[in-house]
Amino acid sequence: MNIQKLYAEAQELSTPKLRDDIVQNLYDHSHKLCHEGISYTKSKRDTRTEKLDAVFTSPIFGFPIMITMLGVLFYLTIAGANIPSSMIAEFFGFLEGYITSFFTFLHAPDWLHGILVLGLYRGTTWVISVMLPPMAIFFPTFALLENYGYLPRVAFNMDRLFKRVGAHGKQSLTMAMGFGCNAAAVISTRIIESPRERMLAILTNNFVPCNGRWGTLIVLASLFMAANFTGGVASLITTGVVVGIVLFGIVVTFFVSWVLSKTALKGVPTHYTLELPPYRKPKIFDTVIRSSLTKSWSVLVRAVKVAAPAAILTWVFANIYIGDTSILMYAVEFLDPFGKMLGLDGYIMMAFILGLPANEIVLPILLMGYLSTGSLTEVDSMVDLKKIFVDHGWTWLTALNMMLFSLLHYPCGTTLINIYKETKSKKWTFLAFMIPTVIAILVPLIITQTVRYFGLV
């Protein structure tokens, strides 16, 4: 009987509620000591912080406000990046004409022009034109929220959900970093002290879409999900679809974290005590300049370094023929049955495989395959782009499956390298590759087979 009583008490001591009570008692005791030894009057700033926290961290209003903030952030990024992206792409296209003329003047061989201009130049300039405007908007806006003091409130709100799935509340901060770059998010998991919970964050980091995947998500949402709308309404529809995709990625993060915490990474989540800082007026000029010049530039340089060799490799595969068929087309024909089963096709699967070094080049590689030009291709308008997709059998289901596959599939090459550096383990790096890959296959497969069963396409 005594043994049973001791066991029951031990079980009670291990409950999360008891840990919360201990932390709360420590905080209350510290507050009491400070109150007895320090005299101060509450300022208007303190009162304002408490009133704002009552709203931003509210169980009722906290999450709707978070989703609204996310939507506004994406809307600004989507609506504001379209025109600058087109202008940059036109500028690089203008320069390409002069570069081609220079190669012609030098009587350079076609293969050299193909590798350096049609492969390297077009691949890297596509990445710059697609990535730079969204980053120049997203990073400063995100930094302003951080500077204002809102992000710690996000971590506070998300802590409750992460605890339920066996993870750590600080993972929400690493997820936020992942919106800019998953490779940087892997490094940011160092803020999580527990090795088990840090590994959970690393393995699920990829389910947050990075900047390299935004181009694909935004373009496909605009072409197929917002096809019947124009102007600001189209931007709103596109934003809603992208936010929905992001929220789905977060749900997958919770699910995978819960499964891993019950299997390969069993354990009790450590307590997360966060003292919320006061709200402060953002230093707008300093924050915007720092985010634009440092974060945007560093991510862009990384993307170009990785995309350049991939662009050259793509051109080589598309221009080396065995008989009458290029190596690229052999791979496409081999992958086509598997791709069709997922509601995709061989071209899409090949684009994702060659896009392993950088997610930014998946779309241009796909266009290159569809147009059979043997070079990374740019199109003149969104209308032309949609016509290319529709001519190759695309429907709304194809677009949805490609967005989901882009969201869920394996991390890019740089992220995988960072995972290995942080974990020092081939096993965990392999799992970080396989877990999202399996999920990226299963989700489109289930959706495609369900839609076909009910005859919706």
Short mmCIF file of C-alpha atoms in Angstrom, two decimals:
data_model
loop_
_atom_site.label_atom_id
_atom_site.label_comp_id
_atom_site.label_asym_id
_atom_site.label_seq_id
_atom_site.Cartn_x
_atom_site.Cartn_y
_atom_site.Cartn_z
CA MET A 1 0.00 0.00 0.00
CA ASN A 2 2.81 2.39 0.93
CA ILE A 3 4.57 1.56 -2.34
CA GLN A 4 1.42 2.37 -4.30
CA LYS A 5 1.04 5.64 -2.42
CA LEU A 6 4.65 6.61 -3.10
CA TYR A 7 4.21 5.72 -6.79
CA ALA A 8 1.07 7.87 -6.98
CA GLU A 9 2.91 10.79 -5.35
CA ALA A 10 5.80 10.36 -7.75
CA GLN A 11 3.42 10.41 -10.69
CA GLU A 12 1.83 13.56 -9.34
CA LEU A 13 5.25 15.20 -8.97
CA SER A 14 5.97 14.61 -12.67
CA THR A 15 2.88 16.40 -13.94
CA PRO A 16 3.31 19.56 -16.03
CA LYS A 17 0.93 21.40 -13.69
CA LEU A 18 3.30 20.90 -10.76
CA ARG A 19 6.21 22.32 -12.77
CA ASP A 20 4.07 25.31 -13.67
CA ASP A 21 3.11 25.77 -10.02
CA ILE A 22 6.77 25.68 -8.93
CA VAL A 23 7.76 28.33 -11.47
CA GLN A 24 4.73 30.45 -10.56
CA ASN A 25 5.60 30.23 -6.84
CA LEU A 26 9.21 31.24 -7.55
CA TYR A 27 8.01 34.21 -9.57
CA ASP A 28 5.45 35.23 -6.91
CA HIS A 29 8.08 34.98 -4.14
CA SER A 30 10.56 37.04 -6.15
CA HIS A 31 7.89 39.62 -6.86
CA LYS A 32 7.01 39.78 -3.15
CA LEU A 33 10.65 40.35 -2.16
CA CYS A 34 11.03 43.08 -4.76
CA HIS A 35 7.81 44.71 -3.60
CA GLU A 36 9.02 44.76 0.02
CA GLY A 37 12.47 46.13 -0.83
CA ILE A 38 11.79 48.46 -3.75
CA SER A 39 9.38 51.36 -4.01
CA TYR A 40 8.23 52.50 -7.43
CA THR A 41 5.20 53.89 -9.16
CA LYS A 42 3.73 52.25 -12.22
CA SER A 43 4.32 54.39 -15.30
CA LYS A 44 1.96 54.89 -18.22
CA ARG A 45 4.29 52.70 -20.24
CA ASP A 46 3.85 49.77 -17.82
CA THR A 47 0.07 50.21 -17.88
CA ARG A 48 0.04 50.28 -21.69
CA THR A 49 2.15 47.09 -21.84
CA GLU A 50 -0.23 45.25 -19.52
CA LYS A 51 -3.26 46.35 -21.55
CA LEU A 52 -1.66 45.30 -24.84
CA ASP A 53 -0.56 41.96 -23.38
CA ALA A 54 -4.11 41.30 -22.22
CA VAL A 55 -5.06 41.38 -25.91
CA PHE A 56 -1.99 39.98 -27.72
CA THR A 57 -1.52 37.04 -25.33
CA SER A 58 -5.22 36.40 -24.79
CA PRO A 59 -6.37 32.78 -25.26
CA ILE A 60 -9.26 34.19 -27.30
CA PHE A 61 -7.70 37.00 -29.35
CA GLY A 62 -4.02 35.96 -29.37
CA PHE A 63 -4.15 33.44 -32.23
CA PRO A 64 -6.53 35.40 -34.53
CA ILE A 65 -4.23 38.42 -34.17
CA MET A 66 -1.20 36.26 -35.01
CA ILE A 67 -2.87 34.91 -38.15
CA THR A 68 -3.97 38.43 -39.16
CA MET A 69 -0.42 39.74 -38.67
CA LEU A 70 0.90 36.88 -40.80
CA GLY A 71 -1.65 37.66 -43.50
CA VAL A 72 -0.80 41.38 -43.54
CA LEU A 73 2.90 40.54 -43.72
CA PHE A 74 2.38 38.23 -46.69
CA TYR A 75 0.00 40.66 -48.40
CA LEU A 76 2.56 43.45 -48.22
CA THR A 77 5.21 41.07 -49.54
CA ILE A 78 3.06 39.72 -52.38
CA ALA A 79 1.47 43.01 -53.47
CA GLY A 80 4.68 45.00 -53.14
CA ALA A 81 7.10 42.60 -54.82
CA ASN A 82 5.36 42.10 -58.17
CA ILE A 83 6.38 45.32 -59.93
CA PRO A 84 10.01 45.42 -58.64
CA SER A 85 10.48 41.76 -59.62
CA SER A 86 9.27 42.48 -63.17
CA MET A 87 11.51 45.55 -63.45
CA ILE A 88 14.59 43.64 -62.28
CA ALA A 89 13.82 40.74 -64.63
CA GLU A 90 13.44 43.17 -67.56
CA PHE A 91 16.73 44.83 -66.67
CA PHE A 92 18.58 41.51 -66.62
CA GLY A 93 16.91 40.54 -69.90
CA PHE A 94 18.10 43.82 -71.41
CA LEU A 95 21.66 43.12 -70.24
CA GLU A 96 21.51 39.59 -71.63
CA GLY A 97 21.13 40.95 -75.14
CA TYR A 98 24.37 42.91 -74.82
CA ILE A 99 26.17 39.95 -73.22
CA THR A 100 25.06 37.70 -76.11
CA SER A 101 26.27 40.33 -78.61
CA PHE A 102 29.64 40.37 -76.84
CA PHE A 103 29.94 36.57 -77.13
CA THR A 104 29.04 36.83 -80.82
CA PHE A 105 31.67 39.52 -81.31
CA LEU A 106 34.29 37.22 -79.74
CA HIS A 107 33.11 34.30 -81.93
CA ALA A 108 32.72 32.24 -78.75
CA PRO A 109 31.51 28.66 -79.25
CA ASP A 110 27.81 27.95 -78.69
CA TRP A 111 28.46 25.60 -75.77
CA LEU A 112 30.35 28.34 -73.87
CA HIS A 113 27.53 30.83 -74.46
CA GLY A 114 25.03 28.17 -73.40
CA ILE A 115 26.76 27.34 -70.13
CA LEU A 116 27.65 30.91 -69.10
CA VAL A 117 24.65 32.85 -70.39
CA LEU A 118 21.70 30.49 -70.92
CA GLY A 119 22.62 28.44 -67.85
CA LEU A 120 24.66 30.43 -65.31
CA TYR A 121 23.48 33.98 -66.08
CA ARG A 122 19.79 33.18 -66.48
CA GLY A 123 19.74 30.91 -63.44
CA THR A 124 21.35 33.42 -61.09
CA THR A 125 19.43 36.44 -62.40
CA TRP A 126 16.14 34.54 -62.03
CA VAL A 127 17.00 33.90 -58.40
CA ILE A 128 17.86 37.57 -57.84
CA SER A 129 14.73 38.94 -59.55
CA VAL A 130 12.44 36.50 -57.72
CA MET A 131 14.06 36.68 -54.28
CA LEU A 132 15.33 40.23 -53.81
CA PRO A 133 12.04 42.22 -53.82
CA PRO A 134 10.18 39.90 -51.41
CA MET A 135 13.17 39.79 -49.06
CA ALA A 136 13.54 43.58 -49.18
CA ILE A 137 9.93 43.83 -47.96
CA PHE A 138 9.62 40.80 -45.69
CA PHE A 139 12.80 41.09 -43.62
CA PRO A 140 12.40 44.79 -42.64
CA THR A 141 8.70 44.33 -41.85
CA PHE A 142 9.41 41.23 -39.79
CA ALA A 143 12.28 43.04 -38.04
CA LEU A 144 9.94 45.91 -37.11
CA LEU A 145 7.61 43.43 -35.36
CA GLU A 146 10.61 42.01 -33.54
CA ASN A 147 11.86 45.49 -32.63
CA TYR A 148 8.43 46.46 -31.34
CA GLY A 149 8.41 43.48 -28.98
CA TYR A 150 5.64 41.43 -30.57
CA LEU A 151 7.62 38.26 -31.39
CA PRO A 152 8.12 37.25 -27.72
CA ARG A 153 4.31 37.35 -27.44
CA VAL A 154 4.10 34.95 -30.39
CA ALA A 155 6.48 32.59 -28.58
CA PHE A 156 4.36 32.91 -25.43
CA ASN A 157 1.17 32.01 -27.32
CA MET A 158 2.77 29.13 -29.22
CA ASP A 159 4.38 27.66 -26.09
CA ARG A 160 1.08 26.11 -25.03
CA LEU A 161 0.74 24.25 -28.33
CA PHE A 162 4.35 23.11 -28.48
CA LYS A 163 4.13 21.74 -24.93
CA ARG A 164 1.17 19.59 -25.92
CA VAL A 165 3.15 17.97 -28.74
CA GLY A 166 6.24 17.45 -26.57
CA ALA A 167 8.32 20.29 -28.04
CA HIS A 168 9.67 23.59 -26.73
CA GLY A 169 8.08 27.04 -26.97
CA LYS A 170 11.29 28.57 -28.32
CA GLN A 171 10.76 26.52 -31.46
CA SER A 172 8.25 29.16 -32.54
CA LEU A 173 11.11 31.66 -32.77
CA THR A 174 13.18 29.29 -34.91
CA MET A 175 10.13 28.73 -37.12
CA ALA A 176 9.82 32.48 -37.59
CA MET A 177 13.45 32.57 -38.68
CA GLY A 178 12.61 29.84 -41.19
CA PHE A 179 10.34 32.18 -43.14
CA GLY A 180 13.50 33.88 -44.30
CA CYS A 181 15.83 30.90 -44.58
CA ASN A 182 15.57 27.33 -43.28
CA ALA A 183 19.37 27.07 -43.13
CA ALA A 184 19.50 30.04 -40.76
CA ALA A 185 16.61 28.56 -38.75
CA VAL A 186 18.63 25.38 -38.14
CA ILE A 187 21.44 27.46 -36.63
CA SER A 188 18.94 29.45 -34.55
CA THR A 189 17.83 26.24 -32.78
CA ARG A 190 20.88 26.77 -30.55
CA ILE A 191 18.62 28.91 -28.34
CA ILE A 192 16.89 25.67 -27.23
CA GLU A 193 18.87 24.22 -24.32
CA SER A 194 17.40 20.71 -24.32
CA PRO A 195 19.16 18.43 -26.89
CA ARG A 196 15.96 16.42 -27.41
CA GLU A 197 13.79 19.45 -28.09
CA ARG A 198 16.47 21.05 -30.22
CA MET A 199 16.53 17.93 -32.39
CA LEU A 200 12.74 18.14 -32.72
CA ALA A 201 13.08 21.72 -33.94
CA ILE A 202 15.78 20.74 -36.45
CA LEU A 203 13.81 17.80 -37.86
CA THR A 204 10.60 19.83 -38.30
CA ASN A 205 12.23 23.10 -39.36
CA ASN A 206 11.63 22.40 -43.06
CA PHE A 207 7.82 22.58 -42.85
CA VAL A 208 7.97 26.38 -42.70
CA PRO A 209 8.27 27.76 -46.26
CA CYS A 210 11.51 29.64 -46.77
CA ASN A 211 12.03 32.59 -49.08
CA GLY A 212 13.14 30.26 -51.87
CA ARG A 213 9.72 28.60 -51.95
CA TRP A 214 7.66 31.77 -51.86
CA GLY A 215 8.13 32.38 -55.57
CA THR A 216 6.57 29.03 -56.43
CA LEU A 217 3.75 29.38 -53.88
CA ILE A 218 2.86 32.94 -54.87
CA VAL A 219 3.03 32.37 -58.64
CA LEU A 220 0.89 29.21 -58.59
CA ALA A 221 -1.63 30.70 -56.16
CA SER A 222 -1.93 33.77 -58.41
CA LEU A 223 -2.28 31.77 -61.64
CA PHE A 224 -4.72 29.09 -60.53
CA MET A 225 -6.36 29.99 -57.20
CA ALA A 226 -6.88 33.71 -57.91
CA ALA A 227 -7.31 33.29 -61.67
CA ASN A 228 -10.83 34.77 -61.80
CA PHE A 229 -9.97 37.92 -59.85
CA THR A 230 -8.02 41.09 -60.60
CA GLY A 231 -6.26 43.89 -58.72
CA GLY A 232 -6.39 44.02 -54.94
CA VAL A 233 -8.90 41.16 -54.71
CA ALA A 234 -6.49 38.85 -56.54
CA SER A 235 -3.73 39.80 -54.10
CA LEU A 236 -6.06 39.06 -51.18
CA ILE A 237 -7.01 35.66 -52.60
CA THR A 238 -3.35 34.85 -53.23
CA THR A 239 -2.48 35.94 -49.69
CA GLY A 240 -5.26 33.77 -48.25
CA VAL A 241 -4.04 30.71 -50.15
CA VAL A 242 -0.40 31.29 -49.12
CA VAL A 243 -1.41 31.81 -45.46
CA GLY A 244 -3.44 28.59 -45.65
CA ILE A 245 -0.43 26.72 -46.99
CA VAL A 246 1.73 28.15 -44.19
CA LEU A 247 -0.81 27.16 -41.53
CA PHE A 248 -0.95 23.66 -42.98
CA GLY A 249 2.84 23.49 -42.67
CA ILE A 250 2.56 24.51 -39.01
CA VAL A 251 -0.05 21.79 -38.41
CA VAL A 252 2.32 19.25 -39.99
CA THR A 253 5.08 20.56 -37.71
CA PHE A 254 2.92 19.89 -34.64
CA PHE A 255 1.93 16.44 -35.86
CA VAL A 256 5.48 15.33 -36.67
CA SER A 257 6.75 16.77 -33.37
CA TRP A 258 4.08 14.83 -31.49
CA VAL A 259 4.91 11.56 -33.30
CA LEU A 260 8.66 11.97 -32.74
CA SER A 261 8.18 12.89 -29.06
CA LYS A 262 6.29 9.60 -28.61
CA THR A 263 8.77 7.47 -30.57
CA ALA A 264 12.35 8.33 -31.55
CA LEU A 265 12.63 11.37 -29.28
CA LYS A 266 10.68 10.39 -26.18
CA GLY A 267 10.77 12.75 -23.25
CA VAL A 268 9.00 15.36 -21.15
CA PRO A 269 9.11 18.94 -22.49
CA THR A 270 11.24 21.28 -20.42
CA HIS A 271 9.63 24.33 -18.90
CA TYR A 272 9.87 27.59 -20.82
CA THR A 273 9.91 30.66 -18.59
CA LEU A 274 9.75 33.84 -20.64
CA GLU A 275 9.70 37.33 -19.17
CA LEU A 276 7.98 39.47 -21.75
CA PRO A 277 9.87 42.67 -22.55
CA PRO A 278 8.01 46.00 -22.68
CA TYR A 279 6.74 47.29 -25.98
CA ARG A 280 9.00 49.91 -27.48
CA LYS A 281 8.90 52.27 -30.40
CA PRO A 282 10.79 50.62 -33.29
CA LYS A 283 13.87 52.32 -34.67
CA ILE A 284 12.40 52.28 -38.14
CA PHE A 285 15.33 53.61 -40.16
CA ASP A 286 18.02 51.54 -38.43
CA THR A 287 15.89 48.38 -38.46
CA VAL A 288 14.92 48.66 -42.13
CA ILE A 289 18.46 49.41 -43.30
CA ARG A 290 20.01 46.65 -41.19
CA SER A 291 17.48 44.03 -42.30
CA SER A 292 17.67 45.04 -45.96
CA LEU A 293 21.44 45.18 -46.18
CA THR A 294 22.50 42.36 -43.86
CA LYS A 295 19.78 39.70 -43.86
CA SER A 296 18.55 40.18 -47.42
CA TRP A 297 22.06 40.40 -48.84
CA SER A 298 23.41 37.39 -46.96
CA VAL A 299 20.49 35.16 -47.96
CA LEU A 300 20.70 36.36 -51.56
CA VAL A 301 24.44 35.66 -51.77
CA ARG A 302 23.91 32.17 -50.39
CA ALA A 303 21.14 31.48 -52.89
CA VAL A 304 23.22 32.68 -55.85
CA LYS A 305 26.23 30.60 -54.77
CA VAL A 306 24.09 27.47 -54.65
CA ALA A 307 21.95 28.24 -57.70
CA ALA A 308 24.83 28.99 -60.07
CA PRO A 309 26.22 25.42 -60.24
CA ALA A 310 22.69 23.99 -60.42
CA ALA A 311 21.90 26.23 -63.40
CA ILE A 312 25.02 25.04 -65.22
CA LEU A 313 24.23 21.39 -64.43
CA THR A 314 20.69 21.82 -65.76
CA TRP A 315 21.95 23.24 -69.04
CA VAL A 316 24.45 20.38 -69.41
CA PHE A 317 21.76 17.71 -68.79
CA ALA A 318 19.43 19.36 -71.28
CA ASN A 319 22.05 19.61 -74.02
CA ILE A 320 23.83 16.24 -73.87
CA TYR A 321 21.97 13.80 -76.11
CA ILE A 322 21.97 10.01 -76.17
CA GLY A 323 20.51 9.23 -79.57
CA ASP A 324 17.74 11.75 -80.20
CA THR A 325 16.88 12.33 -76.53
CA SER A 326 18.64 14.49 -73.92
CA ILE A 327 19.67 13.14 -70.52
CA LEU A 328 17.08 15.47 -68.98
CA MET A 329 14.26 13.97 -71.05
CA TYR A 330 15.33 10.41 -70.20
CA ALA A 331 15.00 11.33 -66.52
CA VAL A 332 11.62 13.00 -67.14
CA GLU A 333 10.23 9.91 -68.89
CA PHE A 334 11.48 7.67 -66.07
CA LEU A 335 9.87 9.84 -63.36
CA ASP A 336 6.60 10.56 -65.20
CA PRO A 337 4.54 7.55 -63.95
CA PHE A 338 5.46 8.28 -60.34
CA GLY A 339 4.73 11.99 -60.80
CA LYS A 340 1.32 11.29 -62.38
CA MET A 341 0.41 9.13 -59.38
CA LEU A 342 0.96 12.21 -57.17
CA GLY A 343 -1.03 14.49 -59.47
CA LEU A 344 2.20 15.96 -60.88
CA ASP A 345 4.38 14.84 -63.81
CA GLY A 346 7.94 13.84 -64.67
CA TYR A 347 8.97 17.42 -65.48
CA ILE A 348 7.92 18.62 -62.04
CA MET A 349 9.69 15.76 -60.26
CA MET A 350 12.86 16.41 -62.28
CA ALA A 351 12.71 20.12 -61.46
CA PHE A 352 12.57 19.37 -57.73
CA ILE A 353 15.48 16.92 -57.97
CA LEU A 354 17.69 19.38 -59.86
CA GLY A 355 16.46 22.11 -57.51
CA LEU A 356 17.96 20.37 -54.48
CA PRO A 357 20.75 22.99 -54.18
CA ALA A 358 18.27 25.89 -54.09
CA ASN A 359 14.46 25.96 -54.12
CA GLU A 360 14.52 29.21 -56.09
CA ILE A 361 15.43 27.48 -59.36
CA VAL A 362 12.68 24.83 -59.37
CA LEU A 363 10.28 26.97 -61.41
CA PRO A 364 12.77 28.07 -64.11
CA ILE A 365 14.03 24.49 -64.49
CA LEU A 366 10.42 23.35 -64.92
CA LEU A 367 9.84 25.93 -67.64
CA MET A 368 13.04 24.89 -69.38
CA GLY A 369 11.80 21.32 -69.54
CA TYR A 370 8.31 22.26 -70.75
CA LEU A 371 9.59 24.50 -73.53
CA SER A 372 12.43 22.11 -74.45
CA THR A 373 14.75 25.05 -75.00
CA GLY A 374 17.77 23.55 -73.32
CA SER A 375 18.20 26.69 -71.25
CA LEU A 376 16.63 28.35 -68.24
CA THR A 377 13.71 30.23 -69.70
CA GLU A 378 11.98 33.48 -68.85
CA VAL A 379 8.46 34.29 -70.01
CA ASP A 380 7.10 37.71 -70.87
CA SER A 381 3.91 37.66 -68.78
CA MET A 382 1.88 35.68 -66.29
CA VAL A 383 -0.63 34.92 -69.07
CA ASP A 384 2.09 33.22 -71.11
CA LEU A 385 3.22 31.32 -68.03
CA LYS A 386 -0.25 29.96 -67.32
CA LYS A 387 -0.71 28.96 -70.98
CA ILE A 388 2.50 26.89 -70.80
CA PHE A 389 1.20 25.06 -67.72
CA VAL A 390 -2.30 24.49 -69.12
CA ASP A 391 -0.87 23.22 -72.43
CA HIS A 392 0.95 20.55 -70.40
CA GLY A 393 -2.22 19.35 -68.72
CA TRP A 394 -2.22 21.44 -65.56
CA THR A 395 -5.38 21.92 -63.49
CA TRP A 396 -6.03 23.46 -60.08
CA LEU A 397 -5.15 20.05 -58.61
CA THR A 398 -1.71 20.08 -60.24
CA ALA A 399 -1.04 23.56 -58.88
CA LEU A 400 -2.24 22.60 -55.38
CA ASN A 401 -0.12 19.44 -55.34
CA MET A 402 2.96 21.30 -56.50
CA MET A 403 2.48 23.93 -53.79
CA LEU A 404 2.10 21.22 -51.15
CA PHE A 405 5.08 19.27 -52.47
CA SER A 406 7.14 22.48 -52.47
CA LEU A 407 6.08 23.17 -48.87
CA LEU A 408 6.73 19.66 -47.52
CA HIS A 409 9.63 18.23 -49.51
CA TYR A 410 13.24 17.69 -48.40
CA PRO A 411 15.38 20.65 -47.26
CA CYS A 412 17.66 22.40 -49.74
CA GLY A 413 21.35 21.49 -49.95
CA THR A 414 22.50 24.36 -47.74
CA THR A 415 20.01 23.45 -45.01
CA LEU A 416 21.09 19.79 -45.08
CA ILE A 417 24.73 20.85 -44.72
CA ASN A 418 23.81 23.02 -41.73
CA ILE A 419 21.82 20.15 -40.18
CA TYR A 420 24.87 17.90 -40.41
CA LYS A 421 27.11 20.60 -38.92
CA GLU A 422 24.71 21.16 -36.01
CA THR A 423 23.93 17.49 -35.27
CA LYS A 424 27.30 15.92 -36.24
CA SER A 425 25.22 12.89 -37.23
CA LYS A 426 24.60 11.27 -40.61
CA LYS A 427 21.61 9.44 -39.14
CA TRP A 428 19.75 12.57 -38.04
CA THR A 429 20.66 14.36 -41.27
CA PHE A 430 19.23 11.43 -43.24
CA LEU A 431 16.06 11.53 -41.13
CA ALA A 432 15.79 15.29 -41.71
CA PHE A 433 15.79 14.44 -45.43
CA MET A 434 13.50 11.41 -45.33
CA ILE A 435 10.74 12.59 -42.96
CA PRO A 436 9.62 15.57 -45.10
CA THR A 437 10.16 13.58 -48.31
CA VAL A 438 7.79 10.79 -47.21
CA ILE A 439 5.18 13.33 -46.07
CA ALA A 440 5.57 15.29 -49.33
CA ILE A 441 4.76 12.09 -51.24
CA LEU A 442 1.87 10.93 -49.06
CA VAL A 443 -0.08 14.21 -48.90
CA PRO A 444 -0.38 14.83 -52.69
CA LEU A 445 -0.97 11.10 -53.22
CA ILE A 446 -3.94 11.06 -50.82
CA ILE A 447 -5.37 14.31 -52.20
CA THR A 448 -5.00 13.22 -55.83
CA GLN A 449 -6.55 9.80 -55.34
CA THR A 450 -9.43 11.29 -53.31
CA VAL A 451 -10.16 13.98 -55.89
CA ARG A 452 -10.03 11.46 -58.75
CA TYR A 453 -12.26 9.02 -56.85
CA PHE A 454 -14.98 11.67 -56.50
CA GLY A 455 -14.45 12.88 -60.07
CA LEU A 456 -13.63 16.48 -59.10
CA VAL A 457 -11.14 16.92 -61.96
#
